[in-house]
Every structure is written in C-alpha cells, then in structure tokens.
XYZ file of C-alpha atoms in Angstrom:
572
model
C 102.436 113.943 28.309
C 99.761 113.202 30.570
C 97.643 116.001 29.379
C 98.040 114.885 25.801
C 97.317 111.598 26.170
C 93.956 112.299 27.902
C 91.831 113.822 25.397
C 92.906 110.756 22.773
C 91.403 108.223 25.398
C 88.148 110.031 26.160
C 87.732 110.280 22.419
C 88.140 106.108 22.227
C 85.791 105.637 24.876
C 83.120 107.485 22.432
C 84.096 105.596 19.445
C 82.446 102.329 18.662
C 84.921 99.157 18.462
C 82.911 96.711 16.574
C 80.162 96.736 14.529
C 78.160 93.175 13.922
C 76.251 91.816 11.086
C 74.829 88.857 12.795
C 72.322 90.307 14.517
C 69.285 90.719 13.594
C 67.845 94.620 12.901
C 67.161 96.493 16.338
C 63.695 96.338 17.613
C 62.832 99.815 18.888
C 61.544 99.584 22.655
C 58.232 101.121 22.695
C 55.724 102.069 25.620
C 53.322 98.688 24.149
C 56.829 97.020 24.767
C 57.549 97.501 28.228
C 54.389 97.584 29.286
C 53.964 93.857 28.061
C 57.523 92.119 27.368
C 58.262 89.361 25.529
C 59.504 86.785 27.965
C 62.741 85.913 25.789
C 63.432 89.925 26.575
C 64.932 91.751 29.804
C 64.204 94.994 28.941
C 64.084 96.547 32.210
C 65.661 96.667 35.521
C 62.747 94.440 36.702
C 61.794 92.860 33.850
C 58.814 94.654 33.787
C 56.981 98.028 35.250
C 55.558 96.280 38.126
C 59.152 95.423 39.378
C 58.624 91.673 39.612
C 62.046 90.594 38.672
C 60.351 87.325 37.240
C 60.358 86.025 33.893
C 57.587 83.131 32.346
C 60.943 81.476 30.538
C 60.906 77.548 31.902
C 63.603 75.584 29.500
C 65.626 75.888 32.593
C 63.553 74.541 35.373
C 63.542 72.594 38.943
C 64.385 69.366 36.527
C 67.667 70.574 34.826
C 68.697 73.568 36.640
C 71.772 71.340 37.612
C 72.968 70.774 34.324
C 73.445 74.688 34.452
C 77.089 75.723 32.556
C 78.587 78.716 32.255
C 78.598 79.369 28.665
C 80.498 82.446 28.350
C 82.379 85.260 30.567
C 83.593 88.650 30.309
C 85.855 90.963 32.498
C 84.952 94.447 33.562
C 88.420 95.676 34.191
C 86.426 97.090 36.885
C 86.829 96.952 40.678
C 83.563 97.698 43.204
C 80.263 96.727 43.168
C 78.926 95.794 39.857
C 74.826 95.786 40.504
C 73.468 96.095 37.153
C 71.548 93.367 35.677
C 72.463 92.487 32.191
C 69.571 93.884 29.621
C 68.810 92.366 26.489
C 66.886 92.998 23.444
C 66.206 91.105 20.454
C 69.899 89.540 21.074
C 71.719 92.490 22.326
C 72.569 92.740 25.804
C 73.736 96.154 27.755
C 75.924 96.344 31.003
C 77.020 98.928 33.120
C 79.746 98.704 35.752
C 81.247 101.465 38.585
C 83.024 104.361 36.906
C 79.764 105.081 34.320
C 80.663 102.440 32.103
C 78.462 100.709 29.216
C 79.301 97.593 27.454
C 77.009 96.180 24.711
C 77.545 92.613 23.488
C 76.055 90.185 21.288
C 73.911 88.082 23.688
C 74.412 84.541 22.521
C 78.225 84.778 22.023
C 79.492 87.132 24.406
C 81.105 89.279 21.528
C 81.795 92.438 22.260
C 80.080 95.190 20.526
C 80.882 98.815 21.929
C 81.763 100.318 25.071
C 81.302 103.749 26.625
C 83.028 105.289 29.737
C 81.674 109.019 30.747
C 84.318 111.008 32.395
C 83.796 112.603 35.429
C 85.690 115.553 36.909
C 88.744 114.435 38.590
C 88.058 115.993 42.240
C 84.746 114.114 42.274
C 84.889 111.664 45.120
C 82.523 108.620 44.515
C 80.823 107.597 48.087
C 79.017 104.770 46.391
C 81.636 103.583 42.693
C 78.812 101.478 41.533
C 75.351 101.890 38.768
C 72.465 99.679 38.824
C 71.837 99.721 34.733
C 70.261 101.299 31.790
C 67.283 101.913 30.647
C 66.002 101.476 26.899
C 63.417 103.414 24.699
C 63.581 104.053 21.065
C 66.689 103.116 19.573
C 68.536 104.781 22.515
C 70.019 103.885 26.022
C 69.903 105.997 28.893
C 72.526 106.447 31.454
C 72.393 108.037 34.868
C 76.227 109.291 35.776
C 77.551 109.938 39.301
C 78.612 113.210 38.425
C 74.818 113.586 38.182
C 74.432 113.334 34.466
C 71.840 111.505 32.432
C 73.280 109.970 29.409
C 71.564 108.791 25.590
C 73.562 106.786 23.752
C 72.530 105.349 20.250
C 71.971 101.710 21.469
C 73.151 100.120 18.359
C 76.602 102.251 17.782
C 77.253 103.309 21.694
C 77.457 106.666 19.557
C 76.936 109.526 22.543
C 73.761 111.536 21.462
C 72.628 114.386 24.236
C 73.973 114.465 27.867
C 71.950 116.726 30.244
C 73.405 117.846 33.801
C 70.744 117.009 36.166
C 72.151 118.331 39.476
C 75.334 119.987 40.920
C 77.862 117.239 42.052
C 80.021 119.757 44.091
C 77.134 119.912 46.080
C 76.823 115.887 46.802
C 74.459 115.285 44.248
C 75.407 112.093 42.333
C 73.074 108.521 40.587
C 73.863 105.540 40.834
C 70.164 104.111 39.637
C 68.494 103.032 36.263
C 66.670 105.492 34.540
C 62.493 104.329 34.152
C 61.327 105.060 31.060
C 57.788 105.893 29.857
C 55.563 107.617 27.841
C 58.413 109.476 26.020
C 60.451 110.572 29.434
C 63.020 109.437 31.055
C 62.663 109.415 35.020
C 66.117 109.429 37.358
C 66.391 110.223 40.855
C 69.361 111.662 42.831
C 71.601 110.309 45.924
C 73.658 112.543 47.829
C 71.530 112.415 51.402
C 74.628 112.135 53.129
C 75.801 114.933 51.473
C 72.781 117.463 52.900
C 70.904 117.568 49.113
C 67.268 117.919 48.550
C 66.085 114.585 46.869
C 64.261 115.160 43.830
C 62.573 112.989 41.034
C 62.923 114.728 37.273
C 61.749 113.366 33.676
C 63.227 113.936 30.787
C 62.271 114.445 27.347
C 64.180 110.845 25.559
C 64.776 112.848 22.472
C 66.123 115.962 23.460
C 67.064 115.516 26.779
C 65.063 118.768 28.371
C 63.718 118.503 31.261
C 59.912 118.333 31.501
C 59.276 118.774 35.561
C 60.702 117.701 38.747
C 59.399 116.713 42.080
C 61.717 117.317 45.630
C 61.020 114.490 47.701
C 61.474 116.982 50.682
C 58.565 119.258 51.095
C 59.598 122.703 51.183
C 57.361 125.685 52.760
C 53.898 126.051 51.189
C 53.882 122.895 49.553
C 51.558 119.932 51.312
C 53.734 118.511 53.762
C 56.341 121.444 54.235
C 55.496 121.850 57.697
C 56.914 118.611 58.905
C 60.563 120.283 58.305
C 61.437 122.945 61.300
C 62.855 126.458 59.947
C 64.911 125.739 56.776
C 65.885 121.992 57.501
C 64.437 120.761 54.299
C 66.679 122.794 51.743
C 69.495 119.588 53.199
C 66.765 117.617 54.161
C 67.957 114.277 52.291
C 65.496 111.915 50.921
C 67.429 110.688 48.093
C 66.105 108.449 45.202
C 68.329 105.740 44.141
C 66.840 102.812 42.970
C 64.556 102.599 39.668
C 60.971 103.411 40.197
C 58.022 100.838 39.339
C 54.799 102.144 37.154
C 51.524 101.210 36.798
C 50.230 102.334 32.921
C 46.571 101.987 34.049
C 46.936 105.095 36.176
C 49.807 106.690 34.725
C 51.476 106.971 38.007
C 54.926 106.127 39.038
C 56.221 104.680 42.825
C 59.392 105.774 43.506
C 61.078 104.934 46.922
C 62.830 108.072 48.863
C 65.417 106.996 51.096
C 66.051 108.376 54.613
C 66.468 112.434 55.974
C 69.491 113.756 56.674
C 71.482 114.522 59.278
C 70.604 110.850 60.523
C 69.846 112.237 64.260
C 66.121 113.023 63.862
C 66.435 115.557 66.909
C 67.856 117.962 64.471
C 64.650 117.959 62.331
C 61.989 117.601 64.383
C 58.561 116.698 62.681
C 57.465 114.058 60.365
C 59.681 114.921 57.533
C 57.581 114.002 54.409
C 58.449 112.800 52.427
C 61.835 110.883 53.334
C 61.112 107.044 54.255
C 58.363 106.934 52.301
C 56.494 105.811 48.994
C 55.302 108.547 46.883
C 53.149 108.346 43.391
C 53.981 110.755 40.839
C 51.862 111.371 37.265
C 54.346 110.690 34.921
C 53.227 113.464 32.466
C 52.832 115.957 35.164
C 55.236 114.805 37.363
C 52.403 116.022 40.601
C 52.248 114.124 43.931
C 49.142 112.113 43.744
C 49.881 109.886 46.925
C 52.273 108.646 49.443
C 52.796 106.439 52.421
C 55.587 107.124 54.589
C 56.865 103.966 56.628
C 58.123 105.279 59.405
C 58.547 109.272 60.471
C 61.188 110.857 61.305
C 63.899 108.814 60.705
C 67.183 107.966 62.722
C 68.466 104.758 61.731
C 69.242 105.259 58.338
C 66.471 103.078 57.049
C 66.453 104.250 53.512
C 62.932 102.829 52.217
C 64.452 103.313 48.414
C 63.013 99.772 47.134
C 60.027 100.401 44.831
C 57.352 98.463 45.651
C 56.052 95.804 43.779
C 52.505 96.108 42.007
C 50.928 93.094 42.579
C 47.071 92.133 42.421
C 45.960 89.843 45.372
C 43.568 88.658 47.357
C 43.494 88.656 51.042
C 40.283 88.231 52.915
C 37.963 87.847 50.286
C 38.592 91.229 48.804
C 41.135 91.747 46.001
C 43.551 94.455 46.395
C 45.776 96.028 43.609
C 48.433 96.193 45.805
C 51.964 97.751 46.859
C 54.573 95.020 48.637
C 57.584 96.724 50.013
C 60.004 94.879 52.252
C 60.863 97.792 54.309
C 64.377 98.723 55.748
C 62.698 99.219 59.049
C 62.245 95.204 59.373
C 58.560 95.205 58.445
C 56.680 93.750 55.181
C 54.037 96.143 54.019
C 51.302 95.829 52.165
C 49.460 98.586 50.847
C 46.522 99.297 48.350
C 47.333 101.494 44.967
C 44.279 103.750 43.367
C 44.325 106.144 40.670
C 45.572 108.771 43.454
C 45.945 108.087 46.983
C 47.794 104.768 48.698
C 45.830 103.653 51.364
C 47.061 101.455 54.565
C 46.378 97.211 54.261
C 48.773 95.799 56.981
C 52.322 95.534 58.238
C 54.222 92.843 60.032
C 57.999 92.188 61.212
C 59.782 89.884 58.802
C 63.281 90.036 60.365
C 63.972 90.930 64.431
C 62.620 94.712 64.990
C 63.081 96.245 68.680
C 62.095 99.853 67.447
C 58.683 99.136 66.368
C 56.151 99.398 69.659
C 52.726 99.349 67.246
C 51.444 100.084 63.583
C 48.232 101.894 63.990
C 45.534 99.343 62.279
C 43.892 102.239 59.932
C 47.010 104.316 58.746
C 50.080 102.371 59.425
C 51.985 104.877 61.408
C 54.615 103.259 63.939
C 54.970 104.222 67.352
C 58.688 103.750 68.740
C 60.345 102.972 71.773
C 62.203 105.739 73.484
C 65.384 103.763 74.019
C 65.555 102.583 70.532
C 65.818 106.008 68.893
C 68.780 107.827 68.419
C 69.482 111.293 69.189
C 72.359 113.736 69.259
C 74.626 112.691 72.339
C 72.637 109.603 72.863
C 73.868 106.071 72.195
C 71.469 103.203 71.308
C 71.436 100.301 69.906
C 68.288 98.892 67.818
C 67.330 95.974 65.322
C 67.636 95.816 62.463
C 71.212 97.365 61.540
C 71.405 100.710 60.066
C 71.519 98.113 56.606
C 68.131 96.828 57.360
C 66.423 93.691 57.154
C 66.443 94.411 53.421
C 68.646 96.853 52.068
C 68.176 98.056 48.086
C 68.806 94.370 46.130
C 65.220 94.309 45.556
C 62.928 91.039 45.920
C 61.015 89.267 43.366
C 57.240 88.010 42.856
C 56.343 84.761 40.949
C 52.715 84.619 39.917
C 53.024 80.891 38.977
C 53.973 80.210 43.082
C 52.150 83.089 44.078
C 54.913 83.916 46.440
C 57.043 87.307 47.251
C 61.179 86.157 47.837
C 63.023 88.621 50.605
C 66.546 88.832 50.289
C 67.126 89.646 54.441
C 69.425 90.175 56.846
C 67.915 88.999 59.988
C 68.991 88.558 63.716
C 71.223 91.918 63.103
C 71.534 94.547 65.079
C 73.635 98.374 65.651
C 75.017 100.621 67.923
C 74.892 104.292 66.972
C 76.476 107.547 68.936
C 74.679 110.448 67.754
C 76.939 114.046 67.377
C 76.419 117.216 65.887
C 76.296 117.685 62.094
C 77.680 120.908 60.295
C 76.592 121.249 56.942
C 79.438 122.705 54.287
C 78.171 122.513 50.753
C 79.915 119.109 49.299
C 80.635 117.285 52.338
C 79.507 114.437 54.392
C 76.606 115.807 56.691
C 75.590 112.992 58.858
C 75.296 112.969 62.842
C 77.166 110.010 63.135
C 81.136 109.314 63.059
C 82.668 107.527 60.209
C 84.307 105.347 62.575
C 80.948 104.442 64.059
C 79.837 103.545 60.817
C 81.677 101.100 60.233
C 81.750 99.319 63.072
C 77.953 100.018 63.938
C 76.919 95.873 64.060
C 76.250 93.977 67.122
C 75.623 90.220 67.607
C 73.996 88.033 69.813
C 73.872 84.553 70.103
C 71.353 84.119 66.797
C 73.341 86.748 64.867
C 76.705 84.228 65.146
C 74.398 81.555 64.045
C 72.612 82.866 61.027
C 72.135 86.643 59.310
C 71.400 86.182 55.617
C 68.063 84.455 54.765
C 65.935 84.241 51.628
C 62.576 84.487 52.357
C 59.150 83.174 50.788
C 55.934 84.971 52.113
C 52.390 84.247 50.896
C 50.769 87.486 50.565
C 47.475 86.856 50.969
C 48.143 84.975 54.088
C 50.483 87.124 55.307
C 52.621 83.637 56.428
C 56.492 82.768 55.780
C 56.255 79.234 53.613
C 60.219 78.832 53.738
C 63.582 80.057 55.005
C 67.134 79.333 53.492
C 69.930 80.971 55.632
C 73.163 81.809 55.385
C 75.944 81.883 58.067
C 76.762 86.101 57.411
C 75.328 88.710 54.911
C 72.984 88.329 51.772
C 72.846 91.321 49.479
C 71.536 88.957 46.545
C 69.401 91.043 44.149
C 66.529 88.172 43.474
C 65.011 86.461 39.728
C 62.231 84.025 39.932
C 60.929 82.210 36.718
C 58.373 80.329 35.125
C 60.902 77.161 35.666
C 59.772 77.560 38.871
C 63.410 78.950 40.156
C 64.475 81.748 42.639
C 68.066 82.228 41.842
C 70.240 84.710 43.477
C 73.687 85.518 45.092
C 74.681 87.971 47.606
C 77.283 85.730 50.217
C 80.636 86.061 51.104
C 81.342 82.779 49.923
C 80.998 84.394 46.109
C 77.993 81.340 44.994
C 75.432 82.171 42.904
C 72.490 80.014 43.975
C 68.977 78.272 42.126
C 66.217 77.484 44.422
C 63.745 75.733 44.072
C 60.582 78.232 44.015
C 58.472 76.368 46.076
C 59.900 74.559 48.466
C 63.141 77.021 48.909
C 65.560 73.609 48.477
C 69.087 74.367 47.071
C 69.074 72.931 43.794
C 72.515 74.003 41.808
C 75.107 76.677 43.259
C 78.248 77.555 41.326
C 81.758 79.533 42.751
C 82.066 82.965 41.001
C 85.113 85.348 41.394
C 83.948 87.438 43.358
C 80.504 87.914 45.497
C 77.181 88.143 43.847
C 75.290 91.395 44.409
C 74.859 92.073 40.401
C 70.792 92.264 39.869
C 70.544 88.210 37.471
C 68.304 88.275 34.648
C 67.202 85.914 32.186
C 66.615 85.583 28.034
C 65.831 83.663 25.118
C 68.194 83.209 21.672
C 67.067 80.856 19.335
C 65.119 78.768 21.535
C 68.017 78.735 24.192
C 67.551 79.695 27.728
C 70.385 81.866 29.351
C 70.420 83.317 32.727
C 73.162 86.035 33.320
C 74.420 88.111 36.513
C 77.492 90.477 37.353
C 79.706 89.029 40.072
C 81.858 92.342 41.774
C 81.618 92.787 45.333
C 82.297 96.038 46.986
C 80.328 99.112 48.338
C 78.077 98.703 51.201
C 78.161 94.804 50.973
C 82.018 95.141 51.510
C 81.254 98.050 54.240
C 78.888 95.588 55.913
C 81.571 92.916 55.844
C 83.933 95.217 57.239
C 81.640 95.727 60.101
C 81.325 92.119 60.362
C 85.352 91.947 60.287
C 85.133 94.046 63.813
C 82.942 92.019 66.193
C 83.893 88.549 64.982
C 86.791 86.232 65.390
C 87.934 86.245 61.920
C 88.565 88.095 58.929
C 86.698 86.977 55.525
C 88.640 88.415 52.199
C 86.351 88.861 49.561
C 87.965 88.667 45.936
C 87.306 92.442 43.914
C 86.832 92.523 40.665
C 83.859 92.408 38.104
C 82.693 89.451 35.685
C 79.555 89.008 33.847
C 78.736 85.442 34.044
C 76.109 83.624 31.546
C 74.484 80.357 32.089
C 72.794 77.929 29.796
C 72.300 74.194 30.007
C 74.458 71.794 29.159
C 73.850 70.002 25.926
C-alpha cells in the first residue's frame, strides 16, 4: 500500500491548490529590477545585489515600532531550521522551509496560494535539513535542492517547469543556498565539504536550465593557484559555497564566499589551499576568476568564510573606496577594495576575542598564526573564536541612512579540537575531527558565562564599534535594517524576535515566537501598509551550538522545534 500511495502524493505536491483573483497581474522580475528594487519589494535574499539586507520603507519606525502586531501566521508542518527570508513581489510572497519545500501566499492576507515539495531519494541523509530561499527572474522561481538539484517553478501556478541535476549527492554534494540571479543565469553553489567534494560555482541558463560554465573553488593542477594543494588533495579539497553570492552590475562580476578545506586538519594539505576561506569574483557571463582574497590560509578551524561580502561605497581617510565588508569567521572585520578585476587589501581588525591571529600583513592582509593555536592531526588545541566563529553564515546588514554595518556575533567563545586521521570513502563524512568532539568542542571562561551573543554596530570609515547589545548565550539572528531607522533581528534561545533602534542599539519592541529566530526577516509594502515578516524554526547548527552549550554549563535550555512564518504590521 505504501508503494501505491506514494506516487499519488508526489503528484499533489506538483499540483497547484489555489488559484487567486485578487492579486494583481505578476510583474516579471527583470535584471533593471533587481538591480534597483522598489522598496515596497523583497525580491532577493538581500534585498538587493549588494547584500545590504536594508530596505528605505519607514511607516514602521523608532516612533511606533512598539505598536508592532502580528497580523497573520502560518505553520510549516516543518521541523529544523527554517532560514529563508520571506520574498515578495508585487503582493506575492515565496517561502521555503527544510525538506525543499515552497509555499507561495498572498502577502497581505496570509492566504495560501500553492505549495511544492521536491522529493529526494530516500537513502539521502541531510547533514544540514534546512534552505535559505528562492530566487526570482522572469515569471519563474528557482530552487536549489539538497539532493543537489536546481529547481524552476512557474511562480504564479508553483507548476514545476525544468529541474537540472547539478552534482552527484551520493558523493556529498547537496544546497542548501538561494540561487543569484542575473543577466539571464541562474548562479548556485554546492555544500558537501565535509563530505570530501570539490566546491564549485555553476550558472544556469533560467529558461532552459543548461548549464552555461562552472568554476571549482579548489584549484586543481595547471590552473592559477593549483599548486597550493599537495599531490591530488584538491579533487576532496572542500571549499563549499553555501550562501547566496552578492553582484556588482557595473563590473559584471559576482562575490561568492567559499567556505573552509577539507579534512579540517590543515597538516593533511599542506599549502595555501586557494581558494577555500576566501572571496573570489567571478564574470557572470564567463563565469572566469577575475579576483580573490583569501582570509586566512590553510585552514583548521573550520572557519567557513561563506558570507558574501557587502558592496558598499565609503570613505575612509579621505579617499573613497568601493568596497567589500565581510565579517569573517576567523573573528576579524575586513575591509577590502572591489575593481573591475582584482580585490585589493584595505584593513582588518578583531571584532570578537581572536587568539589565532599573531599579525595581518599591512599591504596584503595575510595572517600569521600562533603555533599553539593551530590544529593538527594528533594535536589538541584550543583557540578563539569557536569552530562557529564570531559570525557564522546569518549574514549582517548595512544602513546607508546610519551609515553603519550590524554584526550578528558570537563573542568571548572559544573550542577545543583533537585532530585524527581522515579516510576519504566517496559519500561519507571526511573530517579530521570526531563527531563527539564536535559537539562538545566549546569552552568558557569567565566572560563566556557572562555574555556570547552580541549585535554589533561598526562605523566603517572609522573602523570604531558605536554600540553593543548582548545576549546571555548564542545569536544566530540573520539581520534587516530600514529606513525607519530599525535593526531588527532574532537568533536567541529565548525564541524573541527583537527591533533596535539603529542608532543608538536601544531595545525598542521584542515579541515571544515559537520557536528561535534564525529565519533571514524581510520587509514590504501592500497598499500603503508596512509589514515586516521572518521564519521562526530553530534547529541545525544553532541547535548543534546549543547542544555544545548543553555540555559545559550547569543547565539544559529546550528550545521549542517547529517552523512559523510570522508577519508584523502596526496596530491600527
């Protein structure tokens, strides 16, 4: 019976529930449209190519944020980390939750309009249950799968319309990120670094779904930067890509972060490794290497540096900069200069406790370490910060009306890793470091018990810290910051999602969801009415991390499962 009853409920997954005639005609998203979008839009993970996560909308504002109401809710019927901030266009508004799932709804009401589940193979073991959203161009949405899929979808009917396999999951490849979109492609990246894959960034034709080029994010012999890897290390060399890339149209290039190399004990793979931990521009219709900066070499404290970095124009010392702001993994806040090829080296400093760190060299940016911070195979150490970084992937924001950059950090925190040999089998985990070990990597000193979480605000053309609110554990609150002149954001064990005021960092409305925050909030316009939205579903590494947590302190904290998308709008 089982059997039987399968194929009926994949079909219903594919079949569109509801259609609507009050909304208005779909407004095709075009390159002009992304590239400039209408504030009452979230048409992007960030809100826009330059990754801000900010929006000019003000109804809601340091004046009224308190009168903030939930005006309506809906249930996933989905456990683990929902991530994905809500999209919306011209009053429809896209989700995704773990298990590759896609609900559309009609913005203003919360009325549900279609839903999509792909179906993955059965054997397929998810490391990392969660996606971090959709990406729209044309009249069609774009899904990346973790059985390594990418996904187009009619975004008016949820009707499936090409589905291209990207990468072999039985070999660890899987995504978990939104798709970028631009210039008629469709850019994904893959995860699977624990798994011993090759990172790679491919585009995608959006109408056919064939692949126009991909670029490994391990250099391989013959190719600039393939002798960093020793003998054949960089065929499982890591470097995934699993967070949405930012893109400047000027230029026509893309920044895409690549996370860490694999095995995690960098005695296995001596060298450099380029170009794991690093930034890399790509020409989007080429899909060549035009620049990178790698953060820190040859990694071995898992300090993925997957965050694109922000575009942002400043000025700092009398000279204006287009610049690229990263809040590293590796504790430090870089800032680095964009051109129409290579990225060239501003300045670095610490914005959480770093012990690894003994210099940045002033002209290129390349760390020196201390010895008895860096892991190796038989070799226990313990370093700051944690394996999760000061910032892990829920990305910060920029507000041009404040002129500030908002961290969401993890400060004070540090691990304890015991480095053993790796054996790589095609398909399973190939890391250097035990399970166990894993998840019980944290230590704490005196501060840590005191405070961990912080949101940050940083002046960037001072280079100073204007405020700090903390919390008592974690933060893995993805970041918005408006024109109201609010930085709102979840990301605690406590399950609050929080409003701050922009300049001053005071805590001006908080409200109890069911579960913790680390859903990626947007914001949009209906009708003159301001709503700001967010997923609340804890799980994945924030509930990893609060394991860890669970096994150096006194007491246990129980964080409620189970996704809700939550939208706000003032009370009348």
């Amino acid at each position: 019976m089982k059997n039987k009853i399968r194929p009926l409920v994949a079909a219903l997954a594919l079949t569109p529930l509801l259609a609507t005639a009050a909304l208005p005609q779909y407004a095709p998203v075009t390159d002009i449209r992304l590239a400039n979008p209408e504030p009452q839009n979230w048409l992007s993970y960030r809100g826009n190519y330059a990754s801000w996560g900010y929006s000019s909308l003000k109804q809601i504002n340091t004046q009224n944020v308190a009168k903030l109401k939930l005006a309506w809710a809906y249930s996933t019927g989905m456990t683990e980390g929902h991530q994905s901030p809500p999209i919306v266009n011209n009053g429809y508004m896209y989700i995704t939750t773990p298990n590759n799932q896609v609900i559309a709804f009609e913005a203003a009401t919360g009325k549900e309009l279609w839903r999509y589940k792909k179906t993955i193979p059965e054997e397929l073991q998810q490391l990392h249950p969660t996606n971090r959203g959709v990406a729209l161009y044309g009249n069609k949405l774009y899904l990346a799968t973790t059985d390594a899929t990418l996904v187009a979808l009619d975004a008016v009917t949820g009707k499936e319309l090409w589905k291209t396999a990207v990468a072999d999951w039985k070999k660890g490849y899987y995504m978990t990120l939104a798709p970028l979109a631009a210039k008629g492609k469709i850019m994904v990246g893959s995860s699977g670094g624990e798994y011993g894959i090759r990172g790679f960034v491919a585009a995608f034709d959006a109408e056919t779904g064939k692949e126009a080029w991909r670029t490994h994010t391990v250099a391989g012999p013959g190719e600039p930067g393939g002798d960093t890897w020793p003998a054949d290390t960089y065929k499982r060399g890591g470097g995934s890509v699993w967070i949405t890339g930012s893109y400047d149209p000027d230029t026509n290039l893309a920044y895409w972060g690549v996370g860490n190399a694999g095995p995690w004990m960098p005695d296995t793979r001596a060298g450099d490794n380029l170009y794991a931990n690093s930034t890399i521009a790509l020409d989007v219709d080429t899909g060549k290497l035009k620049g990178y900066h790698q953060y820190h070499w040859n990694d071995g404290w898992d300090w993925d540096e997957v965050s694109a970095p922000l575009l942002i124009d400043v000025e700092r010392n009398g000279k204006k900069i287009k610049s690229l702001v990263h809040a590293g993994r590796n504790g430090y806040l870089w800032l680095l200069e964009r051109t129409n090829s290579k990225i060239n080296f501003v300045d670095a400093w610490p914005y959480v406790t770093q012990n690894v760190f003994k210099s940045i060299d002033p002209k290129t940016g390349r760390p020196t370490y201390d010895p008895a911070r860096t892991p190796g195979t038989g070799k226990t150490v313990n370093f700051c910060p944690s394996l999760w970084g000061g910032k892990d992937w829920p990305p910060e924001a920029y507000n041009p009306g404040t002129g500030l950059l908002y961290i969401p950090a993890n400060n004070n925190l540090c691990s304890e890793l015991t480095g053993e040999p790796a054996k790589y089998n095609a398909g399973e985990l190939y890391i250097g470091v035990s399970i166990d070990n894993i998840l019980t990597n944290v230590r704490m000193d005196d501060k840590a018990r005191k405070h961990v979480g912080e949101v940050q605000a940083w002046d960037i053309k001072t280079g100073k810290k204007v405020w700090t609110h903390t919390y008592p554990e974690m933060n893995w609150g993805p970041l918005l910051t408006t024109g109201g002149n609010l930085v709102f954001g979840g990301g605690t064990n406590d399950r609050k999602f929080r409003a701050f005021d922009a300049t001053n960092g005071k805590l001006l409305w908080e409200f109890p969801t069911n579960s913790g925050v680390t859903g990626v909030p947007s914001t949009f316009e209906i009708d003159g009415e301001q709503f700001v939205a967010v997923q609340s579903g804890w799980g994945v590494d924030a509930q990893r991390m609060q394991g860890a947590f669970d096994a150096v302190l006194p007491h246990k904290t129980v964080v409620p499962q189970g996704g809700v998308l939550m939208v706000f709008k003032l009370e009348q």
